XYZ file of C-alpha atoms in Angstrom:
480
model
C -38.760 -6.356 14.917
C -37.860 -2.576 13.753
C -36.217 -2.260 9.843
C -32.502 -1.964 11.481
C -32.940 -5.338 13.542
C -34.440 -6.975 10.666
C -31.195 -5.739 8.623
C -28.932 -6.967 11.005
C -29.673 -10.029 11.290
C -29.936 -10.863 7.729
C -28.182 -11.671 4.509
C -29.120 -8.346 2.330
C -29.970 -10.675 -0.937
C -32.634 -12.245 1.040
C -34.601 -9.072 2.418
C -33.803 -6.740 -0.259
C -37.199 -6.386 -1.724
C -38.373 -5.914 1.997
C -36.021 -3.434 2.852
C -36.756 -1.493 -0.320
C -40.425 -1.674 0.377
C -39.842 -0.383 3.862
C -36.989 2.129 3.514
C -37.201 3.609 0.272
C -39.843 2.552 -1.912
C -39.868 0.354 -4.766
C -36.156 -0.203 -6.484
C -36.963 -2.760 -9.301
C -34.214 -5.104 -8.603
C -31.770 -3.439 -6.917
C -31.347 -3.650 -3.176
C -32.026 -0.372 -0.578
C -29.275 0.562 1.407
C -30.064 0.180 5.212
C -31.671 2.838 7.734
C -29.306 4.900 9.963
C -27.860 3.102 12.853
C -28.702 2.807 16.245
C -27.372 5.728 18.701
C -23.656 5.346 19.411
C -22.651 3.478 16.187
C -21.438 5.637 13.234
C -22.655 8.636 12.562
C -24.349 10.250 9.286
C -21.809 11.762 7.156
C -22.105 14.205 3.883
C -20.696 12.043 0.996
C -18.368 13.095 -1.596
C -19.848 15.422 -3.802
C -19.544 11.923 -6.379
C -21.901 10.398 -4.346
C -24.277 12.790 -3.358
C -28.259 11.221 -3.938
C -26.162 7.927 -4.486
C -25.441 6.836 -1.441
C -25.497 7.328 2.695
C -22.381 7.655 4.713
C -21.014 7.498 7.814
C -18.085 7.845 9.785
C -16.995 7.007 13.439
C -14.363 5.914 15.702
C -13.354 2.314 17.274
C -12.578 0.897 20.205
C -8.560 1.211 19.242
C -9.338 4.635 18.224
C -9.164 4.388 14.673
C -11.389 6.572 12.552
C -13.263 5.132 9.757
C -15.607 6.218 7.256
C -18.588 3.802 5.681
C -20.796 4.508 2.707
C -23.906 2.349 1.226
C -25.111 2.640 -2.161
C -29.216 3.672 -2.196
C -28.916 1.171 -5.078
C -27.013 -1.254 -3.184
C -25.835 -4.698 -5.081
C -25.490 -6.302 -1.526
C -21.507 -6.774 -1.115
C -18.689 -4.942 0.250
C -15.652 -3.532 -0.298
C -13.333 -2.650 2.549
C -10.088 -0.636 2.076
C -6.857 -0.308 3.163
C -5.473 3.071 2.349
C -1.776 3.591 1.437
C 1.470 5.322 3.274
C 1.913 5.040 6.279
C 1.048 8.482 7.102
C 3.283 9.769 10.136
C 1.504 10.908 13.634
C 0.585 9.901 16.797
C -3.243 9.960 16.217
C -5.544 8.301 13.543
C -6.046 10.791 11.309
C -10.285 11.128 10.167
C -9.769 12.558 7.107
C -7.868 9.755 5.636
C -10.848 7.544 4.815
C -12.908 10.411 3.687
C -10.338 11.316 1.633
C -10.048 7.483 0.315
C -13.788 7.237 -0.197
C -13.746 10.256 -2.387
C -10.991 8.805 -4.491
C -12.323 5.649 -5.054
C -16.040 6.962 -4.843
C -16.279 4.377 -8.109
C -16.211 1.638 -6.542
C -19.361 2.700 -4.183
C -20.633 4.146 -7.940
C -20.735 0.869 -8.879
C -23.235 -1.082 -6.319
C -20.690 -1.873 -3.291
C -21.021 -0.511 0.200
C -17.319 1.100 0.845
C -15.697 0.636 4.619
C -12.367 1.851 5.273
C -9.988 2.400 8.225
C -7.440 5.304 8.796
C -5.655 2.924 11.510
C -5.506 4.048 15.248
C -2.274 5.726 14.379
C 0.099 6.512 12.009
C 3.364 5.317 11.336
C 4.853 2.530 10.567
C 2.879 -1.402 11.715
C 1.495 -2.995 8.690
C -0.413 -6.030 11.091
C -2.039 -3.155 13.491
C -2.928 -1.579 10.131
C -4.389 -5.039 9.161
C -6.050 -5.355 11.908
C -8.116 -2.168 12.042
C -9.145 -3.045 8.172
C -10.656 -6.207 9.999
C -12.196 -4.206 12.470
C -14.449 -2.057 10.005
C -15.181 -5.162 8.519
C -16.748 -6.485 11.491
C -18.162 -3.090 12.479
C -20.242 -3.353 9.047
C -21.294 -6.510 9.580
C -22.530 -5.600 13.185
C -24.139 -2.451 12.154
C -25.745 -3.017 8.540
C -25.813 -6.543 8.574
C -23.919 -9.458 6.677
C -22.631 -8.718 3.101
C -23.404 -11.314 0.504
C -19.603 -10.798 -0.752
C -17.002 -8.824 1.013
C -13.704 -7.354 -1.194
C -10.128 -6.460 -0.182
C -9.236 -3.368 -1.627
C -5.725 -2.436 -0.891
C -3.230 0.031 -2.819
C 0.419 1.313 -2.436
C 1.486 0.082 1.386
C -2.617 -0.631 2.095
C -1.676 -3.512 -0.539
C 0.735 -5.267 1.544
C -1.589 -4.443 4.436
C -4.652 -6.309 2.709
C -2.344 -8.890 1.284
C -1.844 -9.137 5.290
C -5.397 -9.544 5.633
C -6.270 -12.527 3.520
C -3.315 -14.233 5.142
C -4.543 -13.163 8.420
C -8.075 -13.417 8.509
C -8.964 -14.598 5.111
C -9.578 -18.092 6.207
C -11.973 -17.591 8.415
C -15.434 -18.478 7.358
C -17.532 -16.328 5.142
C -15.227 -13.085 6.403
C -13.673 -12.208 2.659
C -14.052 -13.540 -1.194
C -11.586 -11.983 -2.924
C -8.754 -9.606 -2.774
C -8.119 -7.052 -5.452
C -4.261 -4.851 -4.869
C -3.660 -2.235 -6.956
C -0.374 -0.203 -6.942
C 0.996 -2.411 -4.072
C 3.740 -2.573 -1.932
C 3.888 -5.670 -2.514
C 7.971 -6.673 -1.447
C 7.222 -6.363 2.184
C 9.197 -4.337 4.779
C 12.748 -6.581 4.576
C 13.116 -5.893 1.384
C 10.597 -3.461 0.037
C 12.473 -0.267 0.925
C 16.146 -1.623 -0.087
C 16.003 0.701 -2.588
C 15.492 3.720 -0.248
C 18.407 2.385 1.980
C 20.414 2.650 -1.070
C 19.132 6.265 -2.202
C 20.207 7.004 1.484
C 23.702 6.246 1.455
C 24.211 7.321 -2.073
C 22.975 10.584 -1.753
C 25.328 11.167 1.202
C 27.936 9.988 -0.396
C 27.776 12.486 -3.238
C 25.754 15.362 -1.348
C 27.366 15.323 2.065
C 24.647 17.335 3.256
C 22.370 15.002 5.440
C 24.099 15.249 7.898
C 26.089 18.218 7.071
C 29.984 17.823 8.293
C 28.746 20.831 10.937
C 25.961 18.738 12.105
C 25.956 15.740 15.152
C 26.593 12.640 12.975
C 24.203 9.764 12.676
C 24.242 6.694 11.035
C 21.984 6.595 7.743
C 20.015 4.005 8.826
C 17.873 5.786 11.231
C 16.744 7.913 8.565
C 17.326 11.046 10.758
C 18.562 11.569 14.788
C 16.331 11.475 17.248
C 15.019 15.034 18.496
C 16.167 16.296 15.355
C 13.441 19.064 13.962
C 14.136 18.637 10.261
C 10.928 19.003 8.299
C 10.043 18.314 4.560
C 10.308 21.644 2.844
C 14.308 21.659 4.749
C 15.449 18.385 2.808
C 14.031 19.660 0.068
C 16.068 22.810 -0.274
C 19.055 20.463 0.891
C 18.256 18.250 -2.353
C 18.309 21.375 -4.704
C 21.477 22.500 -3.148
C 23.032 19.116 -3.985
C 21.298 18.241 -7.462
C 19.189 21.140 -8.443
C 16.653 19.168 -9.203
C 14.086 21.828 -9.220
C 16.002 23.794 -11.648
C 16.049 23.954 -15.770
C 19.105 21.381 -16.462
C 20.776 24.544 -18.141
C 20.569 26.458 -14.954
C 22.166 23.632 -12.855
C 25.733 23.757 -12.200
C 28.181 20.838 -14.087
C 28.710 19.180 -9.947
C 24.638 19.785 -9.556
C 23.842 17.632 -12.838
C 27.147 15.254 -12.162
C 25.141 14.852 -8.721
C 21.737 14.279 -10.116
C 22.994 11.965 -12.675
C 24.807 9.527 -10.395
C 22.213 9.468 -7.722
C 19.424 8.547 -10.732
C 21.798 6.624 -12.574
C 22.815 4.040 -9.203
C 19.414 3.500 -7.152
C 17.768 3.572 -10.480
C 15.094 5.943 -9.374
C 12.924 8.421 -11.445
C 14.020 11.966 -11.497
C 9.915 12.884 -10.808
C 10.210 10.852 -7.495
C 13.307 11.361 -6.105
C 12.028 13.621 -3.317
C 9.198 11.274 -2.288
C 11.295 8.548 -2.200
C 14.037 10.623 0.147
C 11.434 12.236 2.226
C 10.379 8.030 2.821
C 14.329 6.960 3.569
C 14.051 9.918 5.375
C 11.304 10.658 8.157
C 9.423 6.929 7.478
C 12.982 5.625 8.346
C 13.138 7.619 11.703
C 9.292 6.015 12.385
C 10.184 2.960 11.806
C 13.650 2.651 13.410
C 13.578 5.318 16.325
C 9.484 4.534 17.225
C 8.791 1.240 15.980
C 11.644 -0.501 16.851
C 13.456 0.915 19.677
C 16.578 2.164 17.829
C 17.801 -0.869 16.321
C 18.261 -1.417 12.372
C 16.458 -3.893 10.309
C 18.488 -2.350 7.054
C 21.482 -3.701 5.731
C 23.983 -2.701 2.278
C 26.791 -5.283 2.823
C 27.267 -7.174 0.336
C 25.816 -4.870 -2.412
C 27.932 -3.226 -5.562
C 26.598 -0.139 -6.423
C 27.219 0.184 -9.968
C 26.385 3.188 -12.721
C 27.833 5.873 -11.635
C 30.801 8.349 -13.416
C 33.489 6.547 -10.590
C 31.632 3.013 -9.346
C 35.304 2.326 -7.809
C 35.271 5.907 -5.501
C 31.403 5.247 -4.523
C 32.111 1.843 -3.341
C 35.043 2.590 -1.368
C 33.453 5.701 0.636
C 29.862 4.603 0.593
C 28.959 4.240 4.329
C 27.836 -0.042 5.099
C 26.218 -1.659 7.678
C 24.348 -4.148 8.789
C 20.921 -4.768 10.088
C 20.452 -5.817 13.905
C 18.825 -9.274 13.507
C 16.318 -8.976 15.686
C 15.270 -5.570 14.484
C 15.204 -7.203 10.769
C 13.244 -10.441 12.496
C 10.885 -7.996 13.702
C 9.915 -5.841 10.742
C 9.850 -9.113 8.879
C 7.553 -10.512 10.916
C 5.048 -7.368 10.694
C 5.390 -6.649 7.131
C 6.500 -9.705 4.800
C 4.065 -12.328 3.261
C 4.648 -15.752 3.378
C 2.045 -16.334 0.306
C -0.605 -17.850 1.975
C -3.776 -17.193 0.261
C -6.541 -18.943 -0.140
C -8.826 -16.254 -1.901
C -8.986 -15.242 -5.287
C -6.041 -12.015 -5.894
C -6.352 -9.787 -8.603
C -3.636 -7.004 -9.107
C -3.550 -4.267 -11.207
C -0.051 -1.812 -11.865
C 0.805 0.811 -13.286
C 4.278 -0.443 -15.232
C 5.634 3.346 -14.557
C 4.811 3.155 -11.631
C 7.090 5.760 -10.050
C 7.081 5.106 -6.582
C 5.807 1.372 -6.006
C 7.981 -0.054 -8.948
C 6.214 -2.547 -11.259
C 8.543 -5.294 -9.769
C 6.967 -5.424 -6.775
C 4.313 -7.833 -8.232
C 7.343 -9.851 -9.876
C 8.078 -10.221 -5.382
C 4.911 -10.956 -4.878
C 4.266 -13.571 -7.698
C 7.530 -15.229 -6.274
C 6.029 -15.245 -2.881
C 3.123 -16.692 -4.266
C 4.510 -19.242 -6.419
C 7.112 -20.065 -3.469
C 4.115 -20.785 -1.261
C 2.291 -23.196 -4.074
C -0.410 -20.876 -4.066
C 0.232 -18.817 -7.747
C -2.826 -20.332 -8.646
C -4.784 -17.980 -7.325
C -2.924 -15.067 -8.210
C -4.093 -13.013 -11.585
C -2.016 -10.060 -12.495
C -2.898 -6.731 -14.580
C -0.391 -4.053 -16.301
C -1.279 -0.658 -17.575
C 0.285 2.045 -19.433
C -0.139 4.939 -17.389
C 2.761 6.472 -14.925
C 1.237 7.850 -11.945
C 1.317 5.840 -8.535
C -2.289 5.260 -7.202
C -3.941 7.183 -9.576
C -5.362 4.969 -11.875
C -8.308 4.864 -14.427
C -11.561 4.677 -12.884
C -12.793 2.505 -15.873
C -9.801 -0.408 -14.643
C -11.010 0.052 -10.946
C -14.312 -0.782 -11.872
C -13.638 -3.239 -14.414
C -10.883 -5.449 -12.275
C -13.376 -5.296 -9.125
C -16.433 -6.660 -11.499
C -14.078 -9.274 -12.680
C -13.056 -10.436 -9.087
C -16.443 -10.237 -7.975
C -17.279 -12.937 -11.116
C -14.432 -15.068 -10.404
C -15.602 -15.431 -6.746
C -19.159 -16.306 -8.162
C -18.143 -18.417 -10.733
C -14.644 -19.671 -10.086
C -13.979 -18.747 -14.187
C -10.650 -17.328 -13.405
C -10.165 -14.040 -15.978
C -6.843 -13.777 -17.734
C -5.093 -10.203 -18.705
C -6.520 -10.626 -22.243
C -10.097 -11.029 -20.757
C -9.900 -8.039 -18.318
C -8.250 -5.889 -20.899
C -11.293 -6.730 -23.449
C -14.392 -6.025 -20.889
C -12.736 -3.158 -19.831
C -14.372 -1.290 -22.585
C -17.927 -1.926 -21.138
C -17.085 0.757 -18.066
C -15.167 2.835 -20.123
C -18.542 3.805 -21.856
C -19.716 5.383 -18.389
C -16.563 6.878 -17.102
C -14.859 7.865 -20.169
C -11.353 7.666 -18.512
C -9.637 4.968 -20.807
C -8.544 1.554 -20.687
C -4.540 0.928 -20.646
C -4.266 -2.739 -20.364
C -1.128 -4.425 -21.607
C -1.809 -8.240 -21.657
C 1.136 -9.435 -22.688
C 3.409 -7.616 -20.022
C 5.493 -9.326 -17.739
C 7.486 -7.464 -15.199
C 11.135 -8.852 -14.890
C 12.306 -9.998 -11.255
C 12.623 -7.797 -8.089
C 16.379 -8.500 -8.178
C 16.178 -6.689 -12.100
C 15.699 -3.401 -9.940
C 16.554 -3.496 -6.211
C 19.904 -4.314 -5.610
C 19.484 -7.930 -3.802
C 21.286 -8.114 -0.182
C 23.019 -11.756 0.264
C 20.648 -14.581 0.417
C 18.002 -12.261 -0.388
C 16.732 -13.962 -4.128
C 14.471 -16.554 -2.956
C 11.023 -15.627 -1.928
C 8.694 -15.948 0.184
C 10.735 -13.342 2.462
C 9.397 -14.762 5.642
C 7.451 -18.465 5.624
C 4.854 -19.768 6.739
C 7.045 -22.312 9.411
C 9.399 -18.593 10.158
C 5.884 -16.670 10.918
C 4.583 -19.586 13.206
C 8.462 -20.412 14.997
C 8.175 -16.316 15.521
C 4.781 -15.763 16.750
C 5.511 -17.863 19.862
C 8.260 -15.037 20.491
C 7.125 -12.386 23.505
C 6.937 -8.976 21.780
C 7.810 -10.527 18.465
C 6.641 -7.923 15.577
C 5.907 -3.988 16.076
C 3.406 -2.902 18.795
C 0.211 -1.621 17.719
């Protein structure tokens, strides 16, 4: 039996000395990372310049045709983390550079002992179970190439965390396939209700702006984000938004209707001024993917029902404010793909920016709901920061929340915000990049923030019994 074979087909803490002995020389106590696959599995990769002479990578493509990119610590602590990377990211194609991109980013995580697999999904767009699915897949390419992992992570952020929140509700039961789950920056309201908000920015900003669609323009309606065929791209709404708000410009070189504009918009769909184009370019051109590709032209969105409130004339706004209401089974549909029905079994550990700009802090207040509607809050542990910035968190957290799952999952001692804000300090002494923890915060409830539709307070979104009656349904969901 070659080195490879013997890695294979055993559990890394077993042959670690043996592997070190044979691959790399003597490691003390730390495990080797495996030889090179055989020919026609991934291929050798440079690493990050992070991870240079600490690990060996690899990158490859699937059976689906998703890319994927795999790295293995030389110092290897035996378990793995796999990933699911944010957006969605628009295109036909899986894009390669997206896990290379996501390995450099989170390059700590590999710093830290754990071999690193993640998925850049066999396309883009909008389909958060084909997304989950292709995170499974690298797992089980892993597995099949370097062998079984003593533990094996979830690692999802932004959308990827609704995606791995998919995944331990998908997959996470099966035997020995995951331990623990740790979601950091997450999408965590699910498709139904998770972009309410951006329907709302939509037909606000028309209201006030008028100018997508302009009155010269063929007419659409706001739901599908734009008209098919139409060849709007990003840096064109932008200069449409400065037209409307100048929200580029000094506030003393905005005109009084600019600022008027700006303030109302900000003011009703309670958005920050610093993400107001990211969240337009979403209700924009993710819109479009998801109503136009995804689901044939029908609309899962709906603003009946809702009183838009904050602005310098609520009265005018709600009386001209274009309504309408979602096609059921287009809402049934993205539902079904994208909501949680709470289902865990695994230890989940979260982690949030509380300004977060883009994926609002009151997503985990959904999620928690979800949970807790589900009977399963138990196993749900959540972590607030101070920082602002959306996925871009302190590597001294990253590494401290994933050694705290990984300890729960050994143990079963369940840490508490208090606990993970106090061992935080140990990583900070390597990484230097601070330690933000608020233990005491609490975010208020998804309602607080995002306009509820009727009927939409009580959570789980979508149930366990909805999921299962739906599932039986031909073509139920979005297509891979």
């Amino acid at each position: 039996m070659n080195t490879v074979d013997l890695f294979r087909r055993s559990r890394p803490a077993a042959v670690a000395a043996s592997l070190a002995a044979l691959l790399l020389g003597s490691l003390g106590t730390a495990s080797a990372a495996p030889a090179a696959p055989s020919p026609g599995a991934p291929a050798t990769a440079p690493c990050p310049p992070r991870l240079q002479d600490k690990a060996r990578c690899y990158t490859g493509q699937d059976d689906t045709g998703a890319y994927y990119t795999v790295a293995v610590p030389t110092r290897w602590n035996g378990s793995l983390v796999v990933h699911a990377h944010g957006g969605p990211d628009l295109g036909d194609a899986s894009d390669p550079a997206r896990s290379t991109d996501d390995l450099d980013r989170w390059a700590v995580l590999v710093d830290q002992g754990y071999a690193w697999a993640g998925s850049s999904y066999r396309r883009g767009g909008y389909g958060t179970r084909m997304a989950a699915a292709d995170t499974e897949s690298v797992r089980r390419l892993f597995v099949e190439e370097f062998g079984t992992p003593d533990r094996t992570y979830l690692h999802g952020q932004s959308w990827g965390g609704d995606v791995a929140a998919k995944v331990a509700e998908t997959y996470g039961t099966r035997p020995g396939a995951y331990d623990g789950v740790l979601l950091t920056s997450g999408v965590l309201g699910g498709g139904s209700r998770g972009y309410d908000y951006r329907v709302d920015l939509r037909v606000v900003y028309q209201y006030y702006c008028r100018n997508h669609p302009r009155p010269s323009e063929p007419q659409y309606p706001l739901w599908q984000g734009l008209r098919p065929g139409s060849t709007m791209t990003s840096a064109g709404l932008r200069a449409r938004l400065q037209e409307c708000t100048g929200y580029t410009s000094p506030p003393e070189q905005r005109t009084a209707l600019q600022q008027r504009n700006l303030d109302d918009i900000l003011a009703v769909t309670r958005i920050p001024e610093r993400s107001l184009e990211s969240h337009l370019r979403f209700a924009t051109f993710t819109f479009r993917d998801i109503v136009d590709t995804r689901l044939v032209g029908r609309n899962p969105f709906s603003n009946r029902g809702v009183r838009y409130t904050g602005s310098h004339d609520d009265k005018a706004l709600n009386a001209g404010v274009a309504r309408f209401s979602a096609d059921p089974t287009a809402r049934r549909d993205l539902s079904y793909d994208s909501d949680l029905t709470g289902r865990v079994t695994l230890p989940v550990l979260t982690l949030h920016a509380i300004d977060d700009p883009t994926a609002f802090v009151e997503h985990e207040a959904a999620y928690r709901a979800t949970l807790r509607g589900a009977g399963r809050d138990g196993h749900l542990v959540q972590t607030f920061t101070t920082e602002t910035e959306h996925s871009a968190l302190s590597d001294s957290e990253y590494a401290n929340s994933l050694a705290a799952l990984d300890r729960w999952s050994r143990t079963g001692e369940k840490p508490t915000p208090g606990s993970l804000a106090a061992s935080c300090a140990t990583f900070d002494r390597t990484y230097g990049t601070g330690c933000f923890y608020v233990p005491s915060f609490r975010p208020e409830p998804y309602a607080s923030r995002i306009r509820p539709r009727p009927g939409g307070l009580t959570w789980p979104a979508m149930t366990a019994a909805q999921e299962k009656a739906w599932s039986r349904i031909d073509g139920v969901g979005i297509a891979p």
